[in-house]
Amino acid sequence: MIDLKVTEIKMGEEHVGKWGMVIDQDMCTGCQACVAACAMENNITFVGEKDSGYGRSMHWIRIERFWQGEYPEIKMTPNQPMMCQQCGSATCEPVCPAFATVHSQAEQLNLQVYNRCVGTRYCANNCPYQVRSFNWRDYKRPEPLANQFNPDVTVRRRGVMEKCTFCIQRIHKAEDKAKSEGREVVDGEFTTACAQACPATAITFGRVDDPESLVSQLARRHGHGVKHLEELGTLPNVTYFKGG
Amino acid sequence: MIKKLFDWLRQPLGLIAVGIAFLALFSLAAYGIHYTQQAPAQPVQFPHKTHVAFGIQCLYCHPGAARGPAAGIPAESKCWGCHNQIAKTQTSALLAPLKDSVLSGTPLQWVPVAQVPDFVQFNHRAHIAAGQNCENCHGDMSKVTVAENPQIFNMGFCLNCHKKVAGDDHVKLVKLTDCGTCHY
């Protein structure tokens, strides 16, 4: 018998993050464009065939697929893009001995500070979404690809944990641009690489604390959004819809 | 075996050998520290103080500082804009690399001096917009010849200023001391 008391207390907690995402699984075709776009935007290395076989492949976003039923009568469930849920009460944060994964008070995101990370991998083991990836080696890039690094994102070295940042470099860029023009960031002015690449517009990114933003409107319109593993009390900022 | 070695080291010749070894290590370390404090060699011995004395603004050659993250180092075409009208450019040996570069079309390979590590995302624009002057971090350029760092840009240097600027404004302090403001 599982004691659900702790869960009940956590569920009652009101939590509003700053940046959030809405993912419509009915729209997702599983084309992996978001995965490719994320890798390009965030300088994610290609681990190669051998290390991938050891389960060391690195993705900040992945498309999960599940199926129901026994073999001949298999029914696919909608594709499920899975990335860091930017939990309001993240399980990765309290376990880091080096304070490398800390909560950003300004942006309400889970940060990964690469220069602090000592590579204990405790955070990845404690993440219920399994979205963190570890740099097992310094993976070399074949020559033409070395020229496409995004200068706004750190190129991580060996022994460092990394994960989705909600494209914090784009957040900062948009905030910087808005500030230079003396205004606030407008909803839809920028978006994350995955949301930008999605041809089916399954991913929407924006301010969840702004009731007029597109993510908030979508969340209200669907009304039956699911936050994954919410019962663990992680207070995730990504909402999933399916079967609408 | 080891006892033999210690016995040999205790005799006068051995002591001299120990002394020489110690001196060699010490001077190597001293040279190493000295070496890290040197400004890198530049293709042209660019005299900042002369240009500042002529009244040229920092932003004339480094305009990126007001617009975006990187201040930029000017290409030789910008130098040539003024220098092709200066007679001395044709004769001066110090300016020969510039002349050669423009005539042959090979860019000058300036070496950046003020750099932060890869895991730091620095934005010049925000700092200029916040009213910081170039010399607050880069020192008084009217006194230096080839650019060199007046201080090491480490996190303590950044945070001291960030905390001072934020003052009692809690929202600003949270934003300016947030890890995600510079590291991502």
Short mmCIF file of C-alpha atoms in Angstrom, two decimals:
data_model
loop_
_atom_site.label_atom_id
_atom_site.label_comp_id
_atom_site.label_asym_id
_atom_site.label_seq_id
_atom_site.Cartn_x
_atom_site.Cartn_y
_atom_site.Cartn_z
CA MET A 1 0.00 0.00 0.00
CA ILE A 2 1.53 3.31 -1.06
CA ASP A 3 1.06 6.23 1.23
CA LEU A 4 -0.21 9.09 -0.90
CA LYS A 5 -0.33 11.71 1.84
CA VAL A 6 2.82 13.56 0.73
CA THR A 7 1.52 13.72 -2.82
CA GLU A 8 -1.78 15.18 -1.73
CA ILE A 9 -0.08 18.00 0.13
CA LYS A 10 2.11 18.83 -2.85
CA MET A 11 -0.81 18.72 -5.29
CA GLY A 12 -2.58 21.45 -3.38
CA GLU A 13 0.35 23.81 -3.78
CA GLU A 14 -0.28 26.67 -6.17
CA HIS A 15 2.60 27.07 -8.55
CA VAL A 16 2.98 29.49 -11.41
CA GLY A 17 6.30 29.43 -13.23
CA LYS A 18 7.53 32.05 -15.64
CA TRP A 19 8.30 30.27 -18.89
CA GLY A 20 6.28 27.28 -19.92
CA MET A 21 5.40 25.04 -22.79
CA VAL A 22 2.28 23.46 -24.15
CA ILE A 23 2.65 20.31 -26.25
CA ASP A 24 -0.24 18.98 -28.31
CA GLN A 25 0.48 15.29 -28.78
CA ASP A 26 -2.33 14.95 -31.32
CA MET A 27 -0.47 17.37 -33.61
CA CYS A 28 2.91 15.69 -33.18
CA THR A 29 3.84 13.51 -36.12
CA GLY A 30 7.08 12.27 -34.58
CA CYS A 31 9.17 13.75 -37.39
CA GLN A 32 12.11 14.53 -35.05
CA ALA A 33 12.57 18.04 -36.47
CA CYS A 34 12.59 19.41 -32.93
CA VAL A 35 15.32 16.96 -31.96
CA ALA A 36 17.50 18.08 -34.87
CA ALA A 37 16.78 21.77 -34.29
CA CYS A 38 17.61 21.44 -30.61
CA ALA A 39 20.92 19.76 -31.36
CA MET A 40 21.86 22.52 -33.81
CA GLU A 41 20.77 25.38 -31.56
CA ASN A 42 22.38 24.10 -28.38
CA ASN A 43 25.68 22.66 -29.69
CA ILE A 44 24.72 19.15 -28.66
CA THR A 45 27.38 16.70 -29.73
CA PHE A 46 26.92 13.57 -31.79
CA VAL A 47 28.16 10.65 -29.74
CA GLY A 48 28.47 8.20 -32.59
CA GLU A 49 27.30 4.67 -33.05
CA LYS A 50 29.45 2.98 -30.44
CA ASP A 51 28.69 5.21 -27.48
CA SER A 52 25.08 5.40 -28.52
CA GLY A 53 25.02 1.64 -28.09
CA TYR A 54 26.14 2.12 -24.50
CA GLY A 55 23.14 4.39 -23.96
CA ARG A 56 25.23 7.56 -23.95
CA SER A 57 23.41 9.34 -26.74
CA MET A 58 22.80 12.99 -26.01
CA HIS A 59 19.49 14.69 -26.61
CA TRP A 60 17.86 17.55 -24.81
CA ILE A 61 14.55 16.61 -26.38
CA ARG A 62 13.41 13.21 -27.53
CA ILE A 63 10.24 11.76 -29.01
CA GLU A 64 8.88 9.00 -26.84
CA ARG A 65 6.55 6.47 -28.34
CA PHE A 66 4.50 3.92 -26.51
CA TRP A 67 2.14 1.23 -27.64
CA GLN A 68 -0.78 -0.55 -26.13
CA GLY A 69 -1.79 -4.19 -26.43
CA GLU A 70 -0.04 -7.43 -27.25
CA TYR A 71 1.95 -7.98 -30.45
CA PRO A 72 -0.42 -8.43 -33.38
CA GLU A 73 -2.98 -5.91 -32.14
CA ILE A 74 -0.61 -3.10 -31.27
CA LYS A 75 -2.07 0.36 -31.02
CA MET A 76 0.32 3.30 -31.05
CA THR A 77 -0.34 6.06 -28.59
CA PRO A 78 0.40 9.64 -29.70
CA ASN A 79 4.08 10.62 -29.89
CA GLN A 80 5.33 12.33 -26.80
CA PRO A 81 8.10 14.92 -27.09
CA MET A 82 9.95 14.86 -23.79
CA MET A 83 12.38 17.49 -22.59
CA CYS A 84 13.32 19.03 -19.27
CA GLN A 85 10.04 20.01 -17.63
CA GLN A 86 11.70 22.94 -15.82
CA CYS A 87 10.11 21.80 -12.57
CA GLY A 88 9.13 24.36 -9.98
CA SER A 89 10.29 21.92 -7.33
CA ALA A 90 12.92 19.94 -9.18
CA THR A 91 14.30 16.67 -7.91
CA CYS A 92 17.64 17.26 -9.62
CA GLU A 93 18.41 20.42 -7.68
CA PRO A 94 18.73 19.34 -4.04
CA VAL A 95 21.00 16.38 -4.84
CA CYS A 96 23.79 18.27 -6.59
CA PRO A 97 26.81 18.42 -4.28
CA ALA A 98 28.39 21.23 -6.30
CA PHE A 99 25.28 23.43 -6.65
CA ALA A 100 25.71 23.16 -10.39
CA THR A 101 22.03 22.64 -11.03
CA VAL A 102 20.31 25.54 -9.34
CA HIS A 103 16.95 27.19 -9.66
CA SER A 104 16.97 30.52 -11.41
CA GLN A 105 14.97 32.94 -9.34
CA ALA A 106 14.92 35.48 -12.15
CA GLU A 107 13.73 33.19 -14.96
CA GLN A 108 12.14 30.38 -12.90
CA LEU A 109 14.12 27.75 -14.77
CA ASN A 110 16.35 24.90 -13.70
CA LEU A 111 19.82 25.94 -14.64
CA GLN A 112 22.83 23.81 -15.33
CA VAL A 113 26.03 25.71 -14.57
CA TYR A 114 28.61 23.86 -16.63
CA ASN A 115 31.68 25.33 -14.96
CA ARG A 116 30.43 24.20 -11.56
CA CYS A 117 29.49 20.69 -12.62
CA VAL A 118 31.89 18.01 -11.42
CA GLY A 119 30.05 15.14 -13.09
CA THR A 120 28.63 13.12 -10.24
CA ARG A 121 25.57 12.36 -12.44
CA TYR A 122 23.38 12.33 -9.33
CA CYS A 123 20.96 14.81 -10.91
CA ALA A 124 20.40 12.60 -13.95
CA ASN A 125 19.78 9.60 -11.74
CA ASN A 126 17.31 11.58 -9.69
CA CYS A 127 15.41 13.04 -12.64
CA PRO A 128 12.07 11.24 -13.01
CA TYR A 129 11.82 12.34 -16.66
CA GLN A 130 15.30 11.04 -17.60
CA VAL A 131 16.02 14.12 -19.68
CA ARG A 132 19.56 14.90 -18.61
CA SER A 133 22.51 13.78 -20.68
CA PHE A 134 26.11 13.46 -19.69
CA ASN A 135 29.22 14.21 -21.74
CA TRP A 136 31.08 10.93 -21.45
CA ARG A 137 33.82 12.10 -23.81
CA ASP A 138 35.00 15.13 -25.73
CA TYR A 139 33.31 14.18 -28.95
CA LYS A 140 35.07 15.59 -32.01
CA ARG A 141 32.99 17.01 -34.80
CA PRO A 142 33.72 16.30 -38.43
CA GLU A 143 35.18 19.41 -40.06
CA PRO A 144 32.29 21.21 -41.74
CA LEU A 145 30.08 20.70 -38.68
CA ALA A 146 32.58 22.41 -36.39
CA ASN A 147 31.70 25.68 -38.12
CA GLN A 148 28.07 25.62 -37.11
CA PHE A 149 28.44 26.01 -33.35
CA ASN A 150 26.03 28.48 -31.86
CA PRO A 151 28.21 31.21 -30.33
CA ASP A 152 25.53 32.04 -27.75
CA VAL A 153 25.75 28.61 -26.13
CA THR A 154 28.65 27.08 -24.24
CA VAL A 155 30.36 24.13 -25.91
CA ARG A 156 30.34 21.63 -23.08
CA ARG A 157 33.39 19.58 -22.29
CA ARG A 158 33.82 16.05 -21.05
CA GLY A 159 32.45 15.20 -17.62
CA VAL A 160 29.68 17.77 -17.60
CA MET A 161 25.95 17.19 -17.29
CA GLU A 162 23.63 19.08 -19.58
CA LYS A 163 19.93 19.42 -20.27
CA CYS A 164 17.27 21.52 -21.95
CA THR A 165 17.47 25.17 -20.92
CA PHE A 166 14.25 26.31 -22.63
CA CYS A 167 16.68 28.06 -25.00
CA ILE A 168 17.69 30.53 -22.30
CA GLN A 169 20.02 32.19 -24.82
CA ARG A 170 16.97 33.14 -26.89
CA ILE A 171 15.17 34.37 -23.78
CA HIS A 172 18.13 36.59 -22.96
CA LYS A 173 18.45 37.78 -26.54
CA ALA A 174 14.76 38.72 -26.69
CA GLU A 175 14.91 40.41 -23.29
CA ASP A 176 18.01 42.30 -24.34
CA LYS A 177 16.42 43.43 -27.60
CA ALA A 178 13.22 44.48 -25.83
CA LYS A 179 15.19 46.40 -23.24
CA SER A 180 17.23 48.20 -25.89
CA GLU A 181 13.96 49.30 -27.48
CA GLY A 182 12.49 50.27 -24.12
CA ARG A 183 9.60 47.80 -24.01
CA GLU A 184 8.60 44.47 -22.54
CA VAL A 185 9.07 41.15 -24.34
CA VAL A 186 6.00 40.53 -26.52
CA ASP A 187 4.41 37.08 -26.49
CA GLY A 188 5.41 35.20 -29.62
CA GLU A 189 8.34 37.50 -30.32
CA PHE A 190 10.69 34.57 -29.93
CA THR A 191 10.35 30.89 -29.29
CA THR A 192 12.53 27.91 -28.53
CA ALA A 193 14.35 26.05 -31.30
CA CYS A 194 12.08 23.01 -31.00
CA ALA A 195 8.90 25.07 -31.18
CA GLN A 196 10.27 27.06 -34.11
CA ALA A 197 11.19 23.91 -36.03
CA CYS A 198 7.96 22.03 -35.37
CA PRO A 199 6.11 21.85 -38.72
CA ALA A 200 2.88 20.77 -37.01
CA THR A 201 3.01 23.53 -34.37
CA ALA A 202 2.66 20.90 -31.68
CA ILE A 203 4.99 22.81 -29.37
CA THR A 204 4.12 26.27 -28.09
CA PHE A 205 6.38 28.26 -25.81
CA GLY A 206 5.66 31.37 -23.80
CA ARG A 207 4.93 32.99 -20.47
CA VAL A 208 2.69 30.86 -18.27
CA ASP A 209 2.28 33.66 -15.73
CA ASP A 210 0.71 35.89 -18.36
CA PRO A 211 -2.99 34.92 -18.80
CA GLU A 212 -3.08 36.51 -22.28
CA SER A 213 -0.13 34.59 -23.71
CA LEU A 214 -0.71 31.87 -26.29
CA VAL A 215 0.38 29.06 -23.93
CA SER A 216 -2.08 30.20 -21.29
CA GLN A 217 -4.87 30.51 -23.86
CA LEU A 218 -4.15 27.03 -25.22
CA ALA A 219 -4.08 25.61 -21.72
CA ARG A 220 -7.48 27.16 -21.00
CA ARG A 221 -8.98 26.10 -24.34
CA HIS A 222 -8.01 22.45 -24.00
CA GLY A 223 -8.70 22.33 -20.30
CA HIS A 224 -7.55 18.74 -19.89
CA GLY A 225 -3.83 19.22 -19.93
CA VAL A 226 -1.59 16.70 -18.25
CA LYS A 227 1.61 17.47 -16.44
CA HIS A 228 3.79 14.42 -16.42
CA LEU A 229 4.51 12.73 -13.08
CA GLU A 230 2.77 15.58 -11.34
CA GLU A 231 2.04 13.22 -8.46
CA LEU A 232 5.73 13.36 -7.54
CA GLY A 233 5.28 17.00 -6.64
CA THR A 234 7.84 18.29 -9.13
CA LEU A 235 5.53 21.09 -10.34
CA PRO A 236 6.52 20.84 -14.03
CA ASN A 237 6.06 23.74 -16.43
CA VAL A 238 5.26 21.69 -19.54
CA THR A 239 1.65 20.77 -20.22
CA TYR A 240 0.68 17.90 -22.54
CA PHE A 241 -2.60 17.46 -24.41
CA LYS A 242 -3.89 14.41 -26.17
CA GLY A 243 -7.17 12.94 -27.24
CA GLY A 244 -8.73 16.35 -27.78
CA MET B 1 69.56 2.11 -2.92
CA ILE B 2 67.66 5.12 -1.53
CA LYS B 3 70.05 5.34 1.41
CA LYS B 4 72.95 5.55 -1.05
CA LEU B 5 71.23 8.40 -2.85
CA PHE B 6 70.66 10.34 0.38
CA ASP B 7 74.31 9.82 1.37
CA TRP B 8 75.42 11.21 -1.98
CA LEU B 9 73.09 14.19 -1.64
CA ARG B 10 74.54 15.04 1.82
CA GLN B 11 78.05 15.58 0.49
CA PRO B 12 78.96 19.13 -0.76
CA LEU B 13 78.53 18.25 -4.45
CA GLY B 14 75.11 16.76 -3.74
CA LEU B 15 74.01 19.87 -1.85
CA ILE B 16 75.05 22.04 -4.80
CA ALA B 17 73.07 19.77 -7.12
CA VAL B 18 69.99 20.13 -4.88
CA GLY B 19 70.47 23.89 -4.84
CA ILE B 20 70.72 24.10 -8.63
CA ALA B 21 67.64 21.91 -9.06
CA PHE B 22 65.68 24.09 -6.63
CA LEU B 23 66.80 27.29 -8.40
CA ALA B 24 65.87 25.85 -11.79
CA LEU B 25 62.38 24.93 -10.59
CA PHE B 26 61.92 28.31 -8.92
CA SER B 27 62.96 30.27 -11.99
CA LEU B 28 60.74 28.08 -14.20
CA ALA B 29 57.78 28.84 -11.97
CA ALA B 30 58.65 32.54 -11.90
CA TYR B 31 58.92 32.58 -15.70
CA GLY B 32 55.60 30.75 -15.96
CA ILE B 33 53.84 33.33 -13.82
CA HIS B 34 55.56 36.15 -15.69
CA TYR B 35 54.54 34.59 -19.02
CA THR B 36 50.85 34.47 -18.13
CA GLN B 37 50.91 38.19 -17.29
CA GLN B 38 52.13 39.23 -20.74
CA ALA B 39 49.82 40.76 -23.29
CA PRO B 40 49.78 38.58 -26.42
CA ALA B 41 51.86 39.58 -29.43
CA GLN B 42 49.87 41.62 -31.94
CA PRO B 43 50.47 41.88 -35.70
CA VAL B 44 50.76 45.65 -35.35
CA GLN B 45 52.13 47.44 -32.28
CA PHE B 46 48.86 49.37 -32.08
CA PRO B 47 49.27 52.45 -29.84
CA HIS B 48 45.92 52.94 -28.11
CA LYS B 49 47.17 56.04 -26.34
CA THR B 50 47.98 57.84 -29.59
CA HIS B 51 44.53 57.17 -31.01
CA VAL B 52 42.78 58.16 -27.77
CA ALA B 53 44.89 61.33 -27.72
CA PHE B 54 43.56 62.21 -31.20
CA GLY B 55 40.09 62.13 -29.65
CA ILE B 56 38.87 58.98 -31.38
CA GLN B 57 36.03 57.41 -29.39
CA CYS B 58 36.24 53.75 -28.31
CA LEU B 59 32.98 53.08 -30.15
CA TYR B 60 34.40 54.35 -33.44
CA CYS B 61 36.59 51.26 -33.78
CA HIS B 62 34.62 48.93 -31.50
CA PRO B 63 31.02 49.80 -32.46
CA GLY B 64 29.66 46.37 -31.54
CA ALA B 65 29.85 47.28 -27.86
CA ALA B 66 26.84 49.57 -28.14
CA ARG B 67 24.78 47.19 -30.26
CA GLY B 68 25.40 43.64 -29.19
CA PRO B 69 27.39 41.09 -27.25
CA ALA B 70 30.80 41.52 -28.87
CA ALA B 71 32.59 44.84 -29.16
CA GLY B 72 34.53 43.63 -32.19
CA ILE B 73 38.03 44.31 -33.36
CA PRO B 74 38.18 46.50 -36.45
CA ALA B 75 39.23 45.14 -39.81
CA GLU B 76 42.13 46.77 -41.62
CA SER B 77 39.66 48.59 -43.89
CA LYS B 78 38.61 50.72 -40.93
CA CYS B 79 42.24 51.58 -40.14
CA TRP B 80 42.82 52.38 -43.78
CA GLY B 81 39.94 54.86 -43.83
CA CYS B 82 42.14 57.30 -41.92
CA HIS B 83 45.57 55.89 -42.56
CA ASN B 84 45.52 56.12 -46.35
CA GLN B 85 45.37 59.88 -45.93
CA ILE B 86 48.32 59.97 -43.55
CA ALA B 87 51.71 60.32 -45.24
CA LYS B 88 53.50 58.54 -42.41
CA THR B 89 51.68 55.30 -43.20
CA GLN B 90 53.74 54.93 -46.37
CA THR B 91 57.08 55.31 -44.63
CA SER B 92 56.71 54.05 -41.06
CA ALA B 93 58.14 50.60 -40.36
CA LEU B 94 55.61 50.08 -37.54
CA LEU B 95 52.76 50.60 -39.97
CA ALA B 96 54.23 48.34 -42.66
CA PRO B 97 52.06 45.32 -41.61
CA LEU B 98 48.93 47.43 -42.08
CA LYS B 99 50.06 48.64 -45.50
CA ASP B 100 50.96 45.11 -46.57
CA SER B 101 47.67 43.77 -45.28
CA VAL B 102 45.59 46.30 -47.23
CA LEU B 103 47.60 45.99 -50.42
CA SER B 104 47.68 42.19 -50.39
CA GLY B 105 44.12 41.78 -49.11
CA THR B 106 45.08 39.49 -46.23
CA PRO B 107 43.30 40.46 -43.01
CA LEU B 108 45.23 41.47 -39.91
CA GLN B 109 45.08 38.70 -37.32
CA TRP B 110 44.47 40.71 -34.17
CA VAL B 111 44.68 38.73 -30.95
CA PRO B 112 41.77 39.40 -28.57
CA VAL B 113 43.06 40.49 -25.18
CA ALA B 114 39.99 40.94 -22.99
CA GLN B 115 38.33 37.57 -23.06
CA VAL B 116 36.00 35.63 -20.81
CA PRO B 117 35.84 31.81 -20.78
CA ASP B 118 33.50 29.96 -23.11
CA PHE B 119 31.02 29.22 -20.32
CA VAL B 120 30.45 32.92 -19.70
CA GLN B 121 28.02 34.76 -21.96
CA PHE B 122 28.97 38.40 -21.79
CA ASN B 123 26.93 41.12 -23.44
CA HIS B 124 28.55 44.51 -23.98
CA ARG B 125 25.29 46.25 -24.91
CA ALA B 126 23.65 45.73 -21.52
CA HIS B 127 26.68 47.13 -19.74
CA ILE B 128 26.95 50.22 -21.93
CA ALA B 129 23.19 50.77 -21.60
CA ALA B 130 23.54 50.53 -17.81
CA GLY B 131 25.91 53.49 -17.98
CA GLN B 132 29.19 51.64 -17.53
CA ASN B 133 32.12 53.22 -19.31
CA CYS B 134 34.69 51.18 -21.20
CA GLU B 135 37.47 52.13 -18.79
CA ASN B 136 35.62 50.60 -15.81
CA CYS B 137 36.67 47.17 -17.04
CA HIS B 138 39.31 47.80 -19.70
CA GLY B 139 41.34 50.40 -17.87
CA ASP B 140 42.54 53.78 -19.05
CA MET B 141 43.44 53.23 -22.69
CA SER B 142 45.04 56.68 -22.94
CA LYS B 143 48.00 55.24 -21.04
CA VAL B 144 48.63 51.90 -22.77
CA THR B 145 50.31 51.14 -26.05
CA VAL B 146 49.40 47.59 -27.00
CA ALA B 147 46.14 46.60 -25.32
CA GLU B 148 46.51 44.63 -22.12
CA ASN B 149 44.19 43.65 -19.33
CA PRO B 150 44.21 45.90 -16.29
CA GLN B 151 42.62 43.06 -14.28
CA ILE B 152 41.66 39.45 -14.63
CA PHE B 153 38.00 39.09 -15.54
CA ASN B 154 36.91 36.54 -12.98
CA MET B 155 33.53 36.05 -11.37
CA GLY B 156 34.44 38.02 -8.27
CA PHE B 157 35.21 41.05 -10.42
CA CYS B 158 31.85 40.79 -12.19
CA LEU B 159 29.79 40.09 -9.06
CA ASN B 160 31.37 42.90 -7.01
CA CYS B 161 30.12 45.39 -9.57
CA HIS B 162 26.75 43.64 -10.07
CA LYS B 163 26.04 43.74 -6.33
CA LYS B 164 27.12 47.37 -6.08
CA VAL B 165 24.89 48.38 -9.01
CA ALA B 166 21.87 46.46 -7.70
CA GLY B 167 22.11 48.06 -4.26
CA ASP B 168 18.89 47.64 -2.29
CA ASP B 169 16.77 46.79 -5.35
CA HIS B 170 15.91 43.15 -4.63
CA VAL B 171 14.50 42.33 -8.09
CA LYS B 172 17.60 43.74 -9.74
CA LEU B 173 19.89 41.91 -7.34
CA VAL B 174 18.18 38.58 -8.09
CA LYS B 175 18.52 39.19 -11.81
CA LEU B 176 22.13 40.35 -11.63
CA THR B 177 23.35 37.55 -9.36
CA ASP B 178 21.36 34.76 -11.05
CA CYS B 179 23.61 32.02 -12.45
CA GLY B 180 21.55 31.92 -15.64
CA THR B 181 22.24 35.58 -16.40
CA CYS B 182 25.79 34.76 -17.52
CA HIS B 183 26.18 30.98 -17.58
CA TYR B 184 24.23 28.94 -20.12
#
